[in-house]
PDB file of C-alpha atoms in Angstrom:
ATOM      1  CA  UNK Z  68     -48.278 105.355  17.055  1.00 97.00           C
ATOM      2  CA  UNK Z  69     -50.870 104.253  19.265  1.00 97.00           C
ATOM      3  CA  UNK Z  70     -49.625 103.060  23.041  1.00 97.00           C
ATOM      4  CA  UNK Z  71     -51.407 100.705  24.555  1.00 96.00           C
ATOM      5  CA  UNK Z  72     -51.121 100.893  27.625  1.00 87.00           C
ATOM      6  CA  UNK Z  73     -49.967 103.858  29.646  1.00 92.00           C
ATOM      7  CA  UNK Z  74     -51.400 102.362  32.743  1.00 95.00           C
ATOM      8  CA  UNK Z  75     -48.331 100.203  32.669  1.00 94.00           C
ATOM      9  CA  UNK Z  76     -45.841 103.165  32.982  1.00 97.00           C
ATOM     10  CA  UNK Z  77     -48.084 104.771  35.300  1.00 96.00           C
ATOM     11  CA  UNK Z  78     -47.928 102.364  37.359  1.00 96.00           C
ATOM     12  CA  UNK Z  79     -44.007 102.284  36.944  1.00 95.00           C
ATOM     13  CA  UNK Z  80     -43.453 105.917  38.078  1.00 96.00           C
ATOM     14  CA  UNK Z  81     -45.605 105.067  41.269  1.00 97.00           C
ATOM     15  CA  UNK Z  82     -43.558 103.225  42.540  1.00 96.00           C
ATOM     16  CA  UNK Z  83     -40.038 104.833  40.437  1.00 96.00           C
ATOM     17  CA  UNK Z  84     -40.886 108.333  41.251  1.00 96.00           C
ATOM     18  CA  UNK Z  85     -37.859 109.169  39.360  1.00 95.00           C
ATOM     19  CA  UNK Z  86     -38.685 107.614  36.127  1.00 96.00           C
ATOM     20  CA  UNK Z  87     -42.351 109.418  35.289  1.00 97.00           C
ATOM     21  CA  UNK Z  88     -40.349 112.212  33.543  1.00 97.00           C
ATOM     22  CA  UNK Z  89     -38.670 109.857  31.343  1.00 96.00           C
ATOM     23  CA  UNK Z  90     -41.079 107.484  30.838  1.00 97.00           C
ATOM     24  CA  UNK Z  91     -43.760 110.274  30.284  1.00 97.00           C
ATOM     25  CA  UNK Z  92     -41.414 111.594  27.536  1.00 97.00           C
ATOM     26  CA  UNK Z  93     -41.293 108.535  25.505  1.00 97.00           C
ATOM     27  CA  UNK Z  94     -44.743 108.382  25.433  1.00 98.00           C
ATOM     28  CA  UNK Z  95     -44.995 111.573  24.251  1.00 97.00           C
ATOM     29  CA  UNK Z  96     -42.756 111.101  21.461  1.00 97.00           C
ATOM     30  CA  UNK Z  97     -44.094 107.350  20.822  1.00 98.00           C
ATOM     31  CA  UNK Z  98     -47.615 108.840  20.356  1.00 97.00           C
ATOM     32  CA  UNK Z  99     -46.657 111.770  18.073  1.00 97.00           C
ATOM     33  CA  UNK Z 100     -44.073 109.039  16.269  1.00 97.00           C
ATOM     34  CA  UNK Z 101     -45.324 107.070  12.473  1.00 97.00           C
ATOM     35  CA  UNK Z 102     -42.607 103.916  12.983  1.00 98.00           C
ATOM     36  CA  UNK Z 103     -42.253 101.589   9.707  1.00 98.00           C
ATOM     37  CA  UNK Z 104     -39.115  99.567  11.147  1.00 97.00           C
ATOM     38  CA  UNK Z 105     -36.188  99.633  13.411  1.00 97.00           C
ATOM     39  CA  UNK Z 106     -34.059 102.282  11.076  1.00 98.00           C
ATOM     40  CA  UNK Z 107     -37.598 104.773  11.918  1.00 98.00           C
ATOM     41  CA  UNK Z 108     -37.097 103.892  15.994  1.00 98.00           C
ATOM     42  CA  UNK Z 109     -33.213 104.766  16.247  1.00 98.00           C
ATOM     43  CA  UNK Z 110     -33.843 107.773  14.793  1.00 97.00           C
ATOM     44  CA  UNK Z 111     -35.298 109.006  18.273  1.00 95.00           C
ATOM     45  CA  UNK Z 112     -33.710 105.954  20.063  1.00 96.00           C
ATOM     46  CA  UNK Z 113     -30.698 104.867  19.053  1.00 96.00           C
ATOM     47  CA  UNK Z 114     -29.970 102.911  22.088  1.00 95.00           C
ATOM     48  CA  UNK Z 115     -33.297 100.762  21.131  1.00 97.00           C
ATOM     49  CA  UNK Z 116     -32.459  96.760  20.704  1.00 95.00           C
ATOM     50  CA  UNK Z 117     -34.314  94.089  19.146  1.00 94.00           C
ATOM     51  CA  UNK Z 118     -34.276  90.824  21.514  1.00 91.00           C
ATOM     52  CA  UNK Z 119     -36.665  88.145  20.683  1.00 86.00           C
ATOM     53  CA  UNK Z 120     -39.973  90.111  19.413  1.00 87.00           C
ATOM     54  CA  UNK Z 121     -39.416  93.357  21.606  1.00 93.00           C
ATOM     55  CA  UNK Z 122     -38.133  96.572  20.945  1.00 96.00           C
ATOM     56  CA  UNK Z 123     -36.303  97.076  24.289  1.00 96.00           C
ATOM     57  CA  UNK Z 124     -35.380 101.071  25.268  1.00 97.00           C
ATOM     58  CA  UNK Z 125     -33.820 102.157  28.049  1.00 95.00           C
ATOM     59  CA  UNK Z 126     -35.216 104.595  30.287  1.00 95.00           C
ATOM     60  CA  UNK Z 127     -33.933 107.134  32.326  1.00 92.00           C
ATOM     61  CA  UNK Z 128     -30.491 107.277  31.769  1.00 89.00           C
ATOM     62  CA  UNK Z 129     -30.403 103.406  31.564  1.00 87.00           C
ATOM     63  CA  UNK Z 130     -31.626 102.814  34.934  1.00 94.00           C
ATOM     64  CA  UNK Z 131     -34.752 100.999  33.543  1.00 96.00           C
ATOM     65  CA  UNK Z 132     -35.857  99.101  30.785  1.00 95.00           C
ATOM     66  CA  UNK Z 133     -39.012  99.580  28.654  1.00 97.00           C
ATOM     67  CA  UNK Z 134     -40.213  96.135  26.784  1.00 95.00           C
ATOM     68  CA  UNK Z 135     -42.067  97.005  23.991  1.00 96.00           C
ATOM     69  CA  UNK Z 136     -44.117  94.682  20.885  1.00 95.00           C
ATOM     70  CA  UNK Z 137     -44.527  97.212  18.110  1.00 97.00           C
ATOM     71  CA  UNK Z 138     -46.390  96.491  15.403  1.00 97.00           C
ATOM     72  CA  UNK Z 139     -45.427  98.657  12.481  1.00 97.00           C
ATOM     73  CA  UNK Z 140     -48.446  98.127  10.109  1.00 97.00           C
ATOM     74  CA  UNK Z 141     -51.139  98.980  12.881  1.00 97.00           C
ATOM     75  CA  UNK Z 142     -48.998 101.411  14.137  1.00 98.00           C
ATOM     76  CA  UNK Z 143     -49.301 100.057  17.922  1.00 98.00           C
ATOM     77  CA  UNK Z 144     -46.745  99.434  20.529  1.00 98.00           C
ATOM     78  CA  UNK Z 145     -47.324  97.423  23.368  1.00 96.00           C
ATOM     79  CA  UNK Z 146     -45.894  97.981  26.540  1.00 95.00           C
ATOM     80  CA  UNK Z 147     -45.541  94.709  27.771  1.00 92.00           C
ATOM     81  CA  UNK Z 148     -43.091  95.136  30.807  1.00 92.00           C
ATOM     82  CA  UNK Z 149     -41.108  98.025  32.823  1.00 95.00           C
ATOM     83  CA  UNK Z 150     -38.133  96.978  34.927  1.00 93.00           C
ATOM     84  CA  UNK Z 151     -35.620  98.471  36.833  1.00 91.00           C
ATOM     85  CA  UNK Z 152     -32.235  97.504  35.342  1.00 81.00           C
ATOM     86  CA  UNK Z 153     -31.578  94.521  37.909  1.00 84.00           C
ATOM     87  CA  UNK Z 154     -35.153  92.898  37.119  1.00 83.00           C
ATOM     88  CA  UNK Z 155     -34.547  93.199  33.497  1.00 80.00           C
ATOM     89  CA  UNK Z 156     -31.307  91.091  33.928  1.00 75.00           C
ATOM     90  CA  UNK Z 157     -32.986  88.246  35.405  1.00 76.00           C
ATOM     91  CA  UNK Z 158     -34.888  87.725  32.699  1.00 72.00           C
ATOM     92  CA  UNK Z 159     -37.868  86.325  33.611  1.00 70.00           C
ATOM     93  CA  UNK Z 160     -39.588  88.769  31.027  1.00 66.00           C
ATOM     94  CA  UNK Z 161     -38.334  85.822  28.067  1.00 70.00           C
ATOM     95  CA  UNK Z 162     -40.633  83.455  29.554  1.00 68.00           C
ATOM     96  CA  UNK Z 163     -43.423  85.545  28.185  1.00 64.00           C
ATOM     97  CA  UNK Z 164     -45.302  83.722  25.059  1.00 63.00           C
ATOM     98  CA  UNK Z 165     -44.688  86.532  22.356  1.00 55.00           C
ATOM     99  CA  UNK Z 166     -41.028  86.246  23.356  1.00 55.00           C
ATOM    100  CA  UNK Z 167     -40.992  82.850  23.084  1.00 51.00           C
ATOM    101  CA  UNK Z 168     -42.464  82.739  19.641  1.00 52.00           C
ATOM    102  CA  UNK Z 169     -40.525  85.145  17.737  1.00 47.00           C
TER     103      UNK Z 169
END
């Protein structure tokens, strides 16, 4: 899979010291990963959810939340949004157009 774009975590783990391990991790395994559906994701992540358009995994021992658009036939996920745990409950992420259109 191709990751677009790491800046996004990187960004993340300035601020979330803590989470660069984790999140560095599951872009390791993300980039080395060939994804057709759901079924192909829970086999690294079973934890991963489907809400709206986004693949949602949590990160870190559930402390944050990755918000993903994956798009199996180009083989790309988009990172669209990392969140601690308390930011991802608001959910002001669903306001986001490719949310609202799935």
């Amino acid at each position: 899979m191709r990751v677009i774009s790491r800046r996004k975590l990187r960004e993340f783990w300035e601020k979330h010291s803590d989470a660069k391990t984790s999140l560095l991790l599951w872009y390791q395994r993300t980039i080395n990963a060939k994804w057709h559906n759901l079924a192909d994701v829970h086999q690294v992540y079973p934890s991963a959810d489907i809400v709206g358009s986004f693949t949602v995994f949590n990160i870190g021992g559930n402390k944050y939340r990755l918000i993903t658009f994956i798009d199996y036939e180009s083989q790309i996920v988009f990172t669209r949004y990392v969140f601690t745990h308390a930011e991802y409950d608001k959910e002001k992420w669903k306001n986001d157009d490719w949310f609202k259109n799935s």
